Structures are given as structure tokens and as C-alpha cells.
XYZ file of C-alpha atoms in Angstrom:
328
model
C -178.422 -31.831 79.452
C -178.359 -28.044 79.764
C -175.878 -28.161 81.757
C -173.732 -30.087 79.742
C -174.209 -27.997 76.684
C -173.622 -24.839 78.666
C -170.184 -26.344 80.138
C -169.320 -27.212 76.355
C -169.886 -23.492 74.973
C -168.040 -21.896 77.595
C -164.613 -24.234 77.019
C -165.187 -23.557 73.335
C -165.607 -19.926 73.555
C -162.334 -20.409 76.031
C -160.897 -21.978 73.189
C -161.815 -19.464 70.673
C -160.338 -16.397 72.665
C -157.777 -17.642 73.389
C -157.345 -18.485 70.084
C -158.234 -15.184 68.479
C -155.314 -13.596 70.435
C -152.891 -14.378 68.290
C -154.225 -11.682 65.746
C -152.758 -9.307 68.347
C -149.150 -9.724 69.019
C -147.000 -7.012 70.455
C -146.254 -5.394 67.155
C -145.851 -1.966 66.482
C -146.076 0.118 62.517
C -143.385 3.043 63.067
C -143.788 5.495 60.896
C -140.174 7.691 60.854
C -140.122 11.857 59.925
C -137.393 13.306 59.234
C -136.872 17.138 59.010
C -134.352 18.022 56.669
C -135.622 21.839 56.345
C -137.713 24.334 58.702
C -141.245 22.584 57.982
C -140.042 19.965 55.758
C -139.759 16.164 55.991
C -138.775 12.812 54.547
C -140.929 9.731 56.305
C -139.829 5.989 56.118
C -141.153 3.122 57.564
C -138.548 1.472 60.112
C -140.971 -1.331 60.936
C -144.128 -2.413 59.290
C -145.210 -5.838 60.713
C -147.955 -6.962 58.057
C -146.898 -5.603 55.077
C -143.048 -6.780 53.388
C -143.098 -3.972 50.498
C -142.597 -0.928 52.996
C -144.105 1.409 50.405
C -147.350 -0.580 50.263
C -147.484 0.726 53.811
C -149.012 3.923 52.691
C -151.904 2.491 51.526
C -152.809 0.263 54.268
C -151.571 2.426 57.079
C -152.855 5.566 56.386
C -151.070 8.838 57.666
C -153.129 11.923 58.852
C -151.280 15.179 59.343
C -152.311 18.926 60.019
C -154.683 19.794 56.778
C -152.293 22.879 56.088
C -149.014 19.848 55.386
C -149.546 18.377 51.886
C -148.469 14.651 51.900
C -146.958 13.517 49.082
C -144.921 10.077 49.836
C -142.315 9.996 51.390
C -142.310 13.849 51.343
C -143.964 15.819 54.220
C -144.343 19.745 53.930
C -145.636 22.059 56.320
C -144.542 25.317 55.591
C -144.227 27.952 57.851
C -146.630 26.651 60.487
C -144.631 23.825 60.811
C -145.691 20.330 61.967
C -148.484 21.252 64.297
C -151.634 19.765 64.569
C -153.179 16.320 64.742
C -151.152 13.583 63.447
C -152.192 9.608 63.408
C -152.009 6.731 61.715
C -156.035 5.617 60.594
C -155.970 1.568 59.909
C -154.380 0.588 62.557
C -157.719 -1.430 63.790
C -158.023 -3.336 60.600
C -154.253 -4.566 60.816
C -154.682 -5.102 64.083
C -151.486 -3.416 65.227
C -150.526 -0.590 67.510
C -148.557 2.282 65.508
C -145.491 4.759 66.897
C -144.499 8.089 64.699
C -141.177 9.186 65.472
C -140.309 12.618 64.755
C -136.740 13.255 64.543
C -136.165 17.438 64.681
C -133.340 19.164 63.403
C -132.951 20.470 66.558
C -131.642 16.976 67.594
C -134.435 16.036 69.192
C -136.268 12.889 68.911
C -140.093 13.174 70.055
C -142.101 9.387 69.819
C -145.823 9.163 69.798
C -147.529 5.984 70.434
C -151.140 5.463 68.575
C -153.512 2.372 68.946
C -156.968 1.538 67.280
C -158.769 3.564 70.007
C -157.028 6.686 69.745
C -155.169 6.874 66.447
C -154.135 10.810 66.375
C -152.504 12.488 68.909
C -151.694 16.258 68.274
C -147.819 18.137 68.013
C -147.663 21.777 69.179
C -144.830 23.432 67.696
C -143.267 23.663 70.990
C -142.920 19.833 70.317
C -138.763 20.128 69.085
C -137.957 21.511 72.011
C -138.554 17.851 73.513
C -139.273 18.392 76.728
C -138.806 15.493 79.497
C -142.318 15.521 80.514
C -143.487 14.553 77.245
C -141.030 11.776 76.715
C -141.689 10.459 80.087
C -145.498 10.240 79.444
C -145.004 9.041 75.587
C -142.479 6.317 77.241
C -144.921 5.260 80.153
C -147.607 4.965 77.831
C -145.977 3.156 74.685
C -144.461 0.096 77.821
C -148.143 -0.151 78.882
C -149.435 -0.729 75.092
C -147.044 -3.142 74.516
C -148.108 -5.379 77.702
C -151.635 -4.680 76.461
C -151.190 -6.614 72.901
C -148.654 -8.495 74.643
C -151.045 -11.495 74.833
C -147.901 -14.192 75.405
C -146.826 -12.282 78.495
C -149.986 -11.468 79.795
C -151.222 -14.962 79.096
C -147.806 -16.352 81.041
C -148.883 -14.103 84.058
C -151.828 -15.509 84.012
C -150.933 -18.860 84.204
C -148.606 -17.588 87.960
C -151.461 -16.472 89.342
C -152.878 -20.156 89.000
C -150.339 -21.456 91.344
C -150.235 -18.482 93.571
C -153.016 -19.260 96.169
C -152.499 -16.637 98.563
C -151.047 -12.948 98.273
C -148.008 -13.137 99.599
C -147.100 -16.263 97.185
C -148.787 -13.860 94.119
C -146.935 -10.632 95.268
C -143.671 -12.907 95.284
C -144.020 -14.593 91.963
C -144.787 -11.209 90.143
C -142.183 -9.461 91.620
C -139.883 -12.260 90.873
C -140.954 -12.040 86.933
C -140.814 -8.156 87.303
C -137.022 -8.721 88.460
C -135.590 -10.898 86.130
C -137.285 -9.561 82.757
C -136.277 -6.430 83.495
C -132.698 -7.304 84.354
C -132.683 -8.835 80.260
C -134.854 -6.137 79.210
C -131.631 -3.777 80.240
C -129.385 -6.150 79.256
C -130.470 -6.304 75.970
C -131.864 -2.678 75.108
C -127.841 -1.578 76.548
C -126.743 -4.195 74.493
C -124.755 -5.875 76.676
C -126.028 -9.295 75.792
C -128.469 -10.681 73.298
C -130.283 -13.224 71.521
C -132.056 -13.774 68.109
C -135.663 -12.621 68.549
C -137.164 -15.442 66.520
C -135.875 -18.252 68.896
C -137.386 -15.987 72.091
C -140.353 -15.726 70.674
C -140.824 -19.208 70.048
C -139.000 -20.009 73.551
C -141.772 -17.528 75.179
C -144.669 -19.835 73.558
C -143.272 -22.795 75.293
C -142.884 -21.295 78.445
C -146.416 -20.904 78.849
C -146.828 -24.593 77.300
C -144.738 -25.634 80.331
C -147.103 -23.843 82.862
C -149.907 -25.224 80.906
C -148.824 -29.040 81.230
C -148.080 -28.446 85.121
C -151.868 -27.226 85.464
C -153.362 -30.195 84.136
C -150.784 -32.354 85.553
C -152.445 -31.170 88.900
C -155.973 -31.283 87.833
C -155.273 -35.229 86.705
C -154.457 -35.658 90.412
C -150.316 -35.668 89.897
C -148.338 -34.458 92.729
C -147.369 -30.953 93.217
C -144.866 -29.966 91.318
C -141.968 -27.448 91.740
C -143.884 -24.542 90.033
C -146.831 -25.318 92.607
C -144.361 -25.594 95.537
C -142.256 -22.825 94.424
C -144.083 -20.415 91.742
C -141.089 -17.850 91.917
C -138.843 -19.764 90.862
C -140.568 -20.669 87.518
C -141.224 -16.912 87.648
C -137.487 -16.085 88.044
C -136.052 -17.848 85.102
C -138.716 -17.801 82.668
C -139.085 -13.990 83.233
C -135.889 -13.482 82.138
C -136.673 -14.792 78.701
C -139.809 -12.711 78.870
C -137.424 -9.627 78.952
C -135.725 -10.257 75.727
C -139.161 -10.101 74.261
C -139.911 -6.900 75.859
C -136.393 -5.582 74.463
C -137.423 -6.370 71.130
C -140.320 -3.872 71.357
C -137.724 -1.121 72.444
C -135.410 -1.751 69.781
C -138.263 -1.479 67.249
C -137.426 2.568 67.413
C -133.829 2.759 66.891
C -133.068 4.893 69.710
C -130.193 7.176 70.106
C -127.341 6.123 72.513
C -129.091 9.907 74.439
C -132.378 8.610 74.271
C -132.227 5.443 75.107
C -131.611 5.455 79.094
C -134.568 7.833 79.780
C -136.901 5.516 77.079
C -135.862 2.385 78.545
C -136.974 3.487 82.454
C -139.995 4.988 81.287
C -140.673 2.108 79.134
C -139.874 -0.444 81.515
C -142.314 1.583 84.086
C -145.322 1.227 82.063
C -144.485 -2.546 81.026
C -144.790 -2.514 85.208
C -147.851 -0.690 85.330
C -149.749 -2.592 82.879
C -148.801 -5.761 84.615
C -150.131 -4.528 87.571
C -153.096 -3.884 86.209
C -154.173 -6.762 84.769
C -153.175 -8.827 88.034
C -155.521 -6.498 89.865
C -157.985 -7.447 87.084
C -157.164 -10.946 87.987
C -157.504 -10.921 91.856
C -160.814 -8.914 91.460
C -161.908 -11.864 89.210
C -161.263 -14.132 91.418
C -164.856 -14.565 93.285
C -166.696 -14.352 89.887
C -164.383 -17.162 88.564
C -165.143 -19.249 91.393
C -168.561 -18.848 91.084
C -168.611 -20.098 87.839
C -166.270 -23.320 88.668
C -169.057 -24.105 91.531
C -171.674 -23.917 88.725
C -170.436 -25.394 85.987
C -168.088 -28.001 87.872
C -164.667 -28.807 87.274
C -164.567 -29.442 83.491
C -164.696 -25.359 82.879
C -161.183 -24.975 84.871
C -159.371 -28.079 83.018
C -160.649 -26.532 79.459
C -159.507 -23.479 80.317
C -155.756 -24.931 81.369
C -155.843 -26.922 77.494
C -156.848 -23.578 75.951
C -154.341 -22.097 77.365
C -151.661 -25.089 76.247
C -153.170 -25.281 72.744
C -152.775 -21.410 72.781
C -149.121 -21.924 73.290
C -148.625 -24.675 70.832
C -149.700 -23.114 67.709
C -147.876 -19.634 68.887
C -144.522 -21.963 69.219
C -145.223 -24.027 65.784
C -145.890 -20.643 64.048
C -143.223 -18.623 65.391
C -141.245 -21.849 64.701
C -142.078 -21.980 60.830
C -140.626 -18.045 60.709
C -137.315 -19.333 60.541
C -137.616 -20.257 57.850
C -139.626 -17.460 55.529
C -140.804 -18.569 51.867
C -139.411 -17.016 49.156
């Protein structure tokens, strides 16, 4: 009877999470400044996920700059010290949202800062104009690995390869197959050399992990293996290059310059990469522990898990769905 009850919280709590993640898309606030004058700024938001009047932004996303500036929306002044100091965006946590301030100088230029719940401020020397590489490399590198980090679709698809990837070779293959092809469209699409509508992805991306979802339970019903069991690479392959539209859509978020864009898009790509990499090294580490538990609670745990993970999917695809068509 204990037992039981235990195996019956744990595929609830399953449930829960899983469902729970969908408060945490792969959003981002970005918060634009503009200097039109030595000191002096104009700031508009380019993309505010949870709020449709951008100037209700202000109040829910809640800009901190160096006490010396005096904010007075959408005007920014700094005087002679300039912009330098700590700079955030405080609410992100509440929204449950990461946040990007992009600073366009009038030196030309363009300096992006990417904030999350944990560490909302992030401070801007006045050397910060002079944009140095360094800088954008690391601001790049970091804003590709927050985007894989609220990226719960894509992290939730990867998880769902390393189900049918028993052995290392087989997992190193299927992630570097998905690494290839979504960053082939994640090119593609940033270059603009070929796109699609993001709302159709997005919805597209939800059944993709349906797909894996229904081939996992398939198998734990006692059906034959199927192609994604025989070959996980392939499934990989092709459905990774759908993923990369997805993680285009991120990029395109900041309206880069044609200048900017191929140093962003490498640096971004590389910390999409690194992310990934992380969290399948969380996975294979996991591994023991999460056999451990199958051996104690039996079976049922693993199967609950695979229809959490389906469910998960469904209601992602039926909402994303109902977005194309907004209410008035």
C-alpha cells in the first residue's frame, strides 16, 4: 500500500513539473536605449512577452540605472558621468522571463546585456561604447546558454534522445546530429536566407516531442522497435532542424545590425551548444540515481514519466495552436 501511494506521488509530481514548465518559455523583455546626446537616451521596448501595452512595461518590468541618471519614461539622462553603473531590470522573477538591455551608442556601437531572475543588474563602465569583442563574445555566449536554460521544449526534446540512446556512442551521435541540423536553420534563418512563421514552429516543436513521447510508450506497451529506437539520429537530424528555427527566433528578438549579427549569431549559437551540453552531462550523471529509483518503485514510474512528458507536449501544441488566432 505504501508503495503504491509512493509510486502515485512521484508520477503526479512528474506530472506537475512538467507541467509547471510551461510558465517558462524561452522569452526574453528587451529593453532598447538609445543615445541621442553625450549622456542622454530614449528607451523602447522592442519585445515585451507578457504585457501587449508596451508602456505598461514600465511598471511591471522595472528598470534600475546608476542613482546619478534620473529616469523619466522613455527618457534616460545621465549627464556628464554618462551611463555607468549598475543597470537591471528588477521583476523579471515574477513574470517569469529572462530580460536583454540593448544599448545602442552613438558611437555606432551596439553593446547587449542579458539579465535573468538570479542576477538582474549587471554594471556598464564607460569604456562600454567602445564595444569591445570580448564583451560581446561573453554577453553572446551567455545570452545562447539562457535561452537553452528556459528553453524547456528543447531541453525537454533532448531529453526524450537520450531515452533511446543506450550507449555513448549512440548519445554522442544523436546530439551531435541535433547540434548539426538546428544550427544549419538557426543560420539559415538569423542570415535570412530562408524562413518560416514562428507560430507554426512553435507549435510544430510541441509535436515533435509528442512524437518521441508516443514512440516511448509504444515500447514500454511491448511494440516493436521503432525507427527512432533503431536509428535515434535520424529523428535527431530532421526534427533538429525545426528546433533551429526556434532558436532563430530568440536571435531575431534583438534586431541586430547586418555588422553585428555574424559575431552574435556564433557566439550565440556557442552557448545554445554549451548549455546543451550541460544538461546532457546532467543527464548521464543521472543516470544511476534514475535507475535506482525504477528498481524501487517498478516500472509504472518510467511509463508516467513518458505520458508526462506527451501530455507536456499536447497542451504546449493546443496552446501555441490557439495563438493563431489572438482575441480581440
Amino acid at each position: 500500500m505504501k508503495l503504491a501511494l509512493l509510486r502515485a506521488v512521484v508520477c503526479l509530481g512528474l506530472v506537475l513539473c512538467s507541467a509547471s514548465a510551461y510558465g517558462h518559455t524561452a522569452t526574453f523583455s528587451v529593453l532598447v536605449l538609445r543615445e541621442r546626446a553625450p549622456g542622454e537616451f530614449m528607451t523602447s521596448w522592442e519585445q515585451t512577452p507578457t504585457v501587449r501595452d508596451p508602456s505598461a512595461a514600465y511598471d511591471l518590468l522595472r528598470p534600475v540605472f546608476p542613482e546619478h541618471c534620473r529616469f523619466t519614461p522613455p527618457r534616460l539622462e545621465c549627464g556628464a558621468s554618462g551611463l555607468s553603473g549598475a543597470v537591471g531590470l528588477d521583476g523579471l522573477g515574477e513574470l517569469g522571463t529572462a530580460g536583454v538591455i540593448k544599448i545602442q551608442w552613438r558611437t555606432g556601437k551596439t553593446q547587449v546585456l542579458s539579465l535573468t531572475s538570479t542576477a538582474p543588474h549587471v554594471r556598464v563602465s564607460a569604456e562600454a561604447q567602445r564595444g569591445t569583442t570580448l564583451a560581446s563574445v561573453m554577453s553572446f555566449v551567455g545570452l545562447g546558454v539562457l535561452h537553452i536554460g528556459l528553453g524547456w521544449d528543447h531541453l525537454l526534446f533532448v531529453l526524450g534522445l537520450s531515452w533511446f540512446a543506450e550507449s555513448w556512442r549512440a548519445l554522442l551521435k544523436t546530439i551531435t546530429a541535433f547540434t548539426v541540423a538546428h544550427s544549419v536553420t538557426l543560420v539559415g534563418a538569423s542570415l535570412g536566407l530562408f524562413m518560416l512563421p514562428q507560430e507554426p514552429v512553435e507549435a510544430v516543436i510541441a509535436l515533435s516531442i509528442a512524437f518521441l513521447a508516443v514512440e516511448m510508450v509504444r515500447e514500454a506497451r511491448g511494440g516493436a522497435p521503432s525507427v527512432t529506437r533503431r536509428r535515434p539520429w535520424l529523428a535527431a537530424f530532421l526534427f533538429g532542424l525545426l528546433h533551429g528555427f526556434g532558436f532563430a527566433s530568440a536571435l531575431s528578438e534583438l534586431a541586430l545590425s547586418r555588422q553585428a549579427l555574424p559575431l552574435a549569431l556564433l557566439c550565440f549559437n556557442l552557448g545554445v551548444e554549451l548549455g546543451q551540453v550541460l544538461f546532457v552531462a546532467a543527464l548521464v550523471c543521472l543516470r544511476p540515481a534514475w535507475r535506482q529509483v525504477r528498481r524501487a518503485l517498478g516500472p509504472g514510474v518510467e511509463v508516467a514519466g513518458k505520458y508526462a512528458i506527451g501530455t507536456t507536449a499536447m497542451f504546449w501544441f493546443f496552446d501555441r495552436v490557439s495563438a493563431f488566432w489572438p482575441s480581440s
